PDB file of C-alpha atoms in Angstrom:
ATOM      1  CA  MET A   1       0.134  -0.085  -0.172  1.00 60.00           C
ATOM      2  CA  ARG A   2       1.223   3.138  -0.935  1.00 64.00           C
ATOM      3  CA  ILE A   3       0.950   6.067   1.787  1.00 63.00           C
ATOM      4  CA  LYS A   4       0.448   9.904   0.017  1.00 55.00           C
ATOM      5  CA  LEU A   5       2.067  12.804   1.694  1.00 55.00           C
ATOM      6  CA  ILE A   6       0.205  15.625   2.351  1.00 54.00           C
ATOM      7  CA  SER A   7       2.436  17.682   0.024  1.00 51.00           C
ATOM      8  CA  ASN A   8       1.190  15.115  -2.859  1.00 55.00           C
ATOM      9  CA  SER A   9      -2.562  14.860  -1.756  1.00 54.00           C
ATOM     10  CA  GLY A  10      -3.757  17.746  -3.654  1.00 57.00           C
ATOM     11  CA  VAL A  11      -5.004  19.627  -0.149  1.00 60.00           C
ATOM     12  CA  PHE A  12      -1.619  21.433   0.046  1.00 57.00           C
ATOM     13  CA  ASN A  13       0.966  22.150  -2.660  1.00 58.00           C
ATOM     14  CA  PRO A  14       4.015  23.864  -1.751  1.00 56.00           C
ATOM     15  CA  ARG A  15       5.069  24.846  -5.134  1.00 57.00           C
ATOM     16  CA  LEU A  16       1.347  26.212  -5.774  1.00 48.00           C
ATOM     17  CA  LEU A  17       2.142  28.723  -2.504  1.00 46.00           C
ATOM     18  CA  LEU A  18       5.432  29.535  -3.564  1.00 47.00           C
ATOM     19  CA  THR A  19       4.427  30.455  -6.998  1.00 51.00           C
ATOM     20  CA  PHE A  20       1.772  32.694  -5.495  1.00 51.00           C
ATOM     21  CA  VAL A  21       3.816  34.432  -3.178  1.00 47.00           C
ATOM     22  CA  LEU A  22       6.518  35.511  -5.664  1.00 45.00           C
ATOM     23  CA  CYS A  23       3.790  36.592  -8.018  1.00 41.00           C
ATOM     24  CA  ALA A  24       2.328  38.707  -5.265  1.00 44.00           C
ATOM     25  CA  VAL A  25       5.799  40.127  -4.271  1.00 37.00           C
ATOM     26  CA  GLY A  26       6.451  40.723  -7.700  1.00 39.00           C
ATOM     27  CA  ALA A  27       2.912  42.638  -8.484  1.00 38.00           C
ATOM     28  CA  SER A  28       3.801  44.852  -5.248  1.00 39.00           C
ATOM     29  CA  LEU A  29       7.219  45.568  -6.278  1.00 36.00           C
ATOM     30  CA  ALA A  30       5.720  46.604  -9.884  1.00 39.00           C
ATOM     31  CA  MET A  31       3.107  48.569  -8.210  1.00 41.00           C
ATOM     32  CA  PHE A  32       5.210  51.022  -6.414  1.00 40.00           C
ATOM     33  CA  SER A  33       8.264  51.013  -8.961  1.00 45.00           C
ATOM     34  CA  TRP A  34       6.873  54.271 -10.539  1.00 56.00           C
ATOM     35  CA  ALA A  35       6.466  56.492  -7.081  1.00 77.00           C
ATOM     36  CA  SER A  36       8.651  58.986  -5.908  1.00 86.00           C
ATOM     37  CA  ASN A  37      10.573  58.873  -2.761  1.00 92.00           C
ATOM     38  CA  PRO A  38       9.072  59.405  -0.495  1.00 92.00           C
ATOM     39  CA  ALA A  39       5.767  58.929  -2.698  1.00 93.00           C
ATOM     40  CA  THR A  40       3.778  61.389  -0.673  1.00 95.00           C
ATOM     41  CA  SER A  41       4.285  64.740   1.211  1.00 96.00           C
ATOM     42  CA  THR A  42       2.127  67.080   3.281  1.00 97.00           C
ATOM     43  CA  ILE A  43       2.612  70.619   3.311  1.00 97.00           C
ATOM     44  CA  THR A  44       0.720  73.688   4.621  1.00 97.00           C
ATOM     45  CA  VAL A  45       0.596  77.290   3.224  1.00 97.00           C
ATOM     46  CA  PRO A  46       2.112  79.502   5.564  1.00 97.00           C
ATOM     47  CA  SER A  47      -0.116  82.020   7.609  1.00 95.00           C
ATOM     48  CA  ALA A  48       2.074  85.046   7.376  1.00 95.00           C
ATOM     49  CA  ILE A  49       3.358  87.451   4.524  1.00 95.00           C
ATOM     50  CA  GLY A  50       6.937  86.844   3.386  1.00 96.00           C
ATOM     51  CA  GLN A  51       7.146  83.024   4.456  1.00 97.00           C
ATOM     52  CA  THR A  52       8.495  80.265   2.251  1.00 98.00           C
ATOM     53  CA  VAL A  53       8.187  76.286   3.136  1.00 98.00           C
ATOM     54  CA  THR A  54       9.366  73.645   1.081  1.00 98.00           C
ATOM     55  CA  VAL A  55       9.371  69.863   0.321  1.00 97.00           C
ATOM     56  CA  THR A  56      11.442  67.802  -1.537  1.00 98.00           C
ATOM     57  CA  TRP A  57      11.793  64.288  -3.173  1.00 97.00           C
ATOM     58  CA  ALA A  58      13.685  62.330  -5.509  1.00 97.00           C
ATOM     59  CA  GLY A  59      12.630  59.905  -8.491  1.00 96.00           C
ATOM     60  CA  GLU A  60      13.947  58.218 -11.704  1.00 96.00           C
ATOM     61  CA  ILE A  61      11.788  58.913 -14.876  1.00 94.00           C
ATOM     62  CA  PRO A  62      11.704  55.816 -17.244  1.00 94.00           C
ATOM     63  CA  PRO A  63      13.092  56.167 -20.764  1.00 92.00           C
ATOM     64  CA  LEU A  64      10.241  57.596 -22.814  1.00 89.00           C
ATOM     65  CA  ALA A  65       9.625  59.817 -26.288  1.00 88.00           C
ATOM     66  CA  ASN A  66       6.696  61.784 -25.586  1.00 87.00           C
ATOM     67  CA  ALA A  67       5.886  64.590 -28.295  1.00 86.00           C
ATOM     68  CA  THR A  68       2.855  65.617 -26.606  1.00 90.00           C
ATOM     69  CA  SER A  69       4.647  67.622 -23.976  1.00 91.00           C
ATOM     70  CA  ASP A  70       2.352  66.807 -21.183  1.00 95.00           C
ATOM     71  CA  CYS A  71       2.128  63.758 -19.063  1.00 94.00           C
ATOM     72  CA  THR A  72      -1.634  63.872 -18.440  1.00 95.00           C
ATOM     73  CA  ASN A  73      -2.435  60.847 -20.044  1.00 94.00           C
ATOM     74  CA  LEU A  74       0.341  58.598 -18.894  1.00 95.00           C
ATOM     75  CA  ALA A  75      -0.441  59.142 -15.111  1.00 95.00           C
ATOM     76  CA  ASP A  76      -0.380  56.116 -12.977  1.00 95.00           C
ATOM     77  CA  THR A  77       1.421  54.338 -15.530  1.00 94.00           C
ATOM     78  CA  PRO A  78       5.071  52.836 -15.175  1.00 94.00           C
ATOM     79  CA  ALA A  79       6.043  55.294 -18.037  1.00 94.00           C
ATOM     80  CA  VAL A  80       6.392  57.978 -15.450  1.00 96.00           C
ATOM     81  CA  ASP A  81       7.444  58.632 -11.863  1.00 97.00           C
ATOM     82  CA  GLN A  82       5.074  60.909  -9.828  1.00 96.00           C
ATOM     83  CA  HIS A  83       4.681  62.297  -6.345  1.00 97.00           C
ATOM     84  CA  LEU A  84       1.422  63.331  -4.513  1.00 97.00           C
ATOM     85  CA  PRO A  85       1.511  66.561  -2.394  1.00 98.00           C
ATOM     86  CA  THR A  86      -1.381  67.008  -0.246  1.00 98.00           C
ATOM     87  CA  ILE A  87      -1.771  70.913   0.098  1.00 98.00           C
ATOM     88  CA  ASN A  88      -3.457  72.324   3.394  1.00 98.00           C
ATOM     89  CA  VAL A  89      -4.829  75.990   3.178  1.00 96.00           C
ATOM     90  CA  PRO A  90      -6.008  77.383   6.331  1.00 96.00           C
ATOM     91  CA  ALA A  91      -9.671  78.768   6.280  1.00 94.00           C
ATOM     92  CA  ASN A  92      -9.968  82.000   4.692  1.00 93.00           C
ATOM     93  CA  LEU A  93      -6.398  82.394   4.094  1.00 94.00           C
ATOM     94  CA  TYR A  94      -6.510  83.868   0.745  1.00 93.00           C
ATOM     95  CA  ASN A  95      -8.301  86.754   1.906  1.00 92.00           C
ATOM     96  CA  SER A  96      -5.264  88.465   3.719  1.00 91.00           C
ATOM     97  CA  LEU A  97      -2.505  87.095   1.552  1.00 95.00           C
ATOM     98  CA  ASN A  98      -1.380  85.396  -1.941  1.00 95.00           C
ATOM     99  CA  ALA A  99       0.445  81.942  -2.389  1.00 96.00           C
ATOM    100  CA  LYS A 100       3.045  81.527  -5.081  1.00 96.00           C
ATOM    101  CA  PHE A 101       3.347  77.592  -5.599  1.00 97.00           C
ATOM    102  CA  GLU A 102       6.344  76.599  -7.606  1.00 98.00           C
ATOM    103  CA  PHE A 103       6.546  72.731  -8.675  1.00 98.00           C
ATOM    104  CA  ASN A 104      10.194  71.875  -9.942  1.00 98.00           C
ATOM    105  CA  ILE A 105      12.167  69.002 -11.617  1.00 97.00           C
ATOM    106  CA  SER A 106      15.769  69.074 -12.268  1.00 96.00           C
ATOM    107  CA  TRP A 107      18.605  66.613 -13.311  1.00 95.00           C
ATOM    108  CA  ASP A 108      21.811  66.263 -14.910  1.00 92.00           C
ATOM    109  CA  GLY A 109      22.025  67.843 -18.102  1.00 87.00           C
ATOM    110  CA  ALA A 110      24.932  66.185 -19.214  1.00 88.00           C
ATOM    111  CA  SER A 111      22.719  63.133 -19.747  1.00 87.00           C
ATOM    112  CA  GLY A 112      21.255  64.584 -22.646  1.00 88.00           C
ATOM    113  CA  ASN A 113      17.520  63.647 -21.457  1.00 89.00           C
ATOM    114  CA  ASP A 114      14.777  65.888 -21.865  1.00 92.00           C
ATOM    115  CA  GLU A 115      12.005  65.716 -19.280  1.00 94.00           C
ATOM    116  CA  ILE A 116       8.337  66.853 -18.798  1.00 95.00           C
ATOM    117  CA  LEU A 117       6.692  68.165 -15.854  1.00 96.00           C
ATOM    118  CA  THR A 118       2.858  68.198 -15.383  1.00 97.00           C
ATOM    119  CA  VAL A 119       0.842  68.900 -12.567  1.00 98.00           C
ATOM    120  CA  LEU A 120      -2.867  67.572 -12.084  1.00 97.00           C
ATOM    121  CA  ASN A 121      -5.141  69.127  -9.598  1.00 97.00           C
ATOM    122  CA  PRO A 122      -6.903  66.950  -7.001  1.00 97.00           C
ATOM    123  CA  ASP A 123      -9.811  66.502  -9.562  1.00 97.00           C
ATOM    124  CA  GLY A 124      -7.893  65.104 -12.119  1.00 96.00           C
ATOM    125  CA  THR A 125      -7.714  68.103 -14.406  1.00 97.00           C
ATOM    126  CA  THR A 126      -4.534  69.492 -15.634  1.00 97.00           C
ATOM    127  CA  LEU A 127      -3.012  72.583 -13.622  1.00 97.00           C
ATOM    128  CA  ASP A 128      -0.100  72.666 -16.171  1.00 97.00           C
ATOM    129  CA  SER A 129       2.910  71.258 -17.841  1.00 97.00           C
ATOM    130  CA  SER A 130       6.413  72.633 -18.711  1.00 95.00           C
ATOM    131  CA  ASP A 131       8.903  71.070 -21.384  1.00 92.00           C
ATOM    132  CA  GLY A 132      11.544  74.067 -21.759  1.00 87.00           C
ATOM    133  CA  GLY A 133      13.995  71.254 -22.943  1.00 76.00           C
ATOM    134  CA  ASP A 134      16.510  72.621 -20.072  1.00 84.00           C
ATOM    135  CA  PRO A 135      17.710  70.575 -17.142  1.00 94.00           C
ATOM    136  CA  THR A 136      14.962  71.934 -15.097  1.00 95.00           C
ATOM    137  CA  GLU A 137      11.206  72.400 -15.527  1.00 96.00           C
ATOM    138  CA  THR A 138       8.831  74.546 -13.242  1.00 97.00           C
ATOM    139  CA  VAL A 139       4.892  74.891 -12.944  1.00 98.00           C
ATOM    140  CA  THR A 140       3.935  78.123 -11.304  1.00 97.00           C
ATOM    141  CA  ALA A 141       0.580  78.751  -9.687  1.00 97.00           C
ATOM    142  CA  LYS A 142      -1.361  81.103  -7.466  1.00 95.00           C
ATOM    143  CA  ASN A 143      -3.559  80.687  -4.438  1.00 95.00           C
ATOM    144  CA  LEU A 144      -4.014  76.751  -5.223  1.00 96.00           C
ATOM    145  CA  ALA A 145      -7.021  74.909  -3.476  1.00 96.00           C
ATOM    146  CA  GLN A 146      -6.596  72.424  -0.760  1.00 97.00           C
ATOM    147  CA  GLY A 147      -6.193  68.905  -1.589  1.00 97.00           C
ATOM    148  CA  THR A 148      -4.081  66.087  -2.930  1.00 98.00           C
ATOM    149  CA  TYR A 149      -2.191  66.863  -6.074  1.00 98.00           C
ATOM    150  CA  LYS A 150       0.130  64.750  -8.644  1.00 98.00           C
ATOM    151  CA  VAL A 151       3.159  65.777  -9.932  1.00 98.00           C
ATOM    152  CA  ILE A 152       4.082  63.859 -12.706  1.00 97.00           C
ATOM    153  CA  ALA A 153       7.438  63.218 -14.510  1.00 96.00           C
ATOM    154  CA  CYS A 154       8.052  61.865 -17.941  1.00 95.00           C
ATOM    155  CA  GLY A 155      10.511  61.945 -20.762  1.00 93.00           C
ATOM    156  CA  PHE A 156       9.950  64.023 -23.905  1.00 93.00           C
ATOM    157  CA  ALA A 157      13.188  62.360 -25.395  1.00 90.00           C
ATOM    158  CA  ASN A 158      15.245  60.359 -23.177  1.00 86.00           C
ATOM    159  CA  THR A 159      16.991  57.248 -23.761  1.00 87.00           C
ATOM    160  CA  SER A 160      17.974  56.111 -20.416  1.00 91.00           C
ATOM    161  CA  PRO A 161      16.259  56.512 -16.836  1.00 94.00           C
ATOM    162  CA  GLN A 162      16.878  59.941 -15.558  1.00 94.00           C
ATOM    163  CA  ALA A 163      17.593  60.480 -11.895  1.00 95.00           C
ATOM    164  CA  TYR A 164      15.801  63.845 -10.633  1.00 96.00           C
ATOM    165  CA  VAL A 165      15.359  65.771  -7.702  1.00 97.00           C
ATOM    166  CA  GLY A 166      11.746  67.686  -7.361  1.00 97.00           C
ATOM    167  CA  LYS A 167      10.483  70.526  -5.089  1.00 98.00           C
ATOM    168  CA  LEU A 168       7.503  72.090  -4.170  1.00 98.00           C
ATOM    169  CA  THR A 169       8.115  75.617  -2.694  1.00 98.00           C
ATOM    170  CA  ILE A 170       4.990  77.892  -1.479  1.00 98.00           C
ATOM    171  CA  THR A 171       5.876  81.730  -1.186  1.00 98.00           C
ATOM    172  CA  THR A 172       3.322  84.106   0.541  1.00 97.00           C
ATOM    173  CA  SER A 173       3.095  87.590  -0.165  1.00 95.00           C
ATOM    174  CA  ALA A 174       0.717  90.784   0.864  1.00 93.00           C
ATOM    175  CA  GLY A 175      -2.414  90.689  -1.154  1.00 85.00           C
ATOM    176  CA  GLY A 176      -5.809  88.875  -1.247  1.00 69.00           C
ATOM    177  CA  ILE A 177      -9.015  90.332  -0.929  1.00 65.00           C
ATOM    178  CA  VAL A 178      -9.371  93.695   0.755  1.00 49.00           C
ATOM    179  CA  LEU A 179     -12.043  93.658   3.186  1.00 46.00           C
ATOM    180  CA  PRO A 180     -13.959  97.226   3.965  1.00 41.00           C
ATOM    181  CA  PRO A 181     -13.087  98.598   7.562  1.00 44.00           C
TER     182      PRO A 181
END
């Protein structure tokens, strides 16, 4: 009489379990492979005039040729690197001051690569894109609403992965709505 081991009985198959675990690990790594480091940040608009706050991150832009000069349609794909800053705006702040937002990426110009920077609003619409051909791209805006923005870096003409540094700087200045006395 032959005795079947549990591993051969069909109830438990270690090869099947190992295959599942390896696939799950691979899928997890693939899912997070196009996120910056750190993948997210939180920044609050300063409540006094003349203040500046900055968050930075690093990433790697995959090789790509994208003649549209816009990364919007590539968001959330492995063809881009992206960062998700959450911007907090104190209530009624823009009544007393203005805030300038500068989203920026920069990279080593000696690489010969040309990159694109696109920023998406919290609702998914495009705030703006920059593709100037220099080893830096900047999108500027004023008095942005609170929410999580998507900062997307993709290649315009890059033949190899490109390391970059990203930065969001918020600077406040006098302005805002003047309330009657």
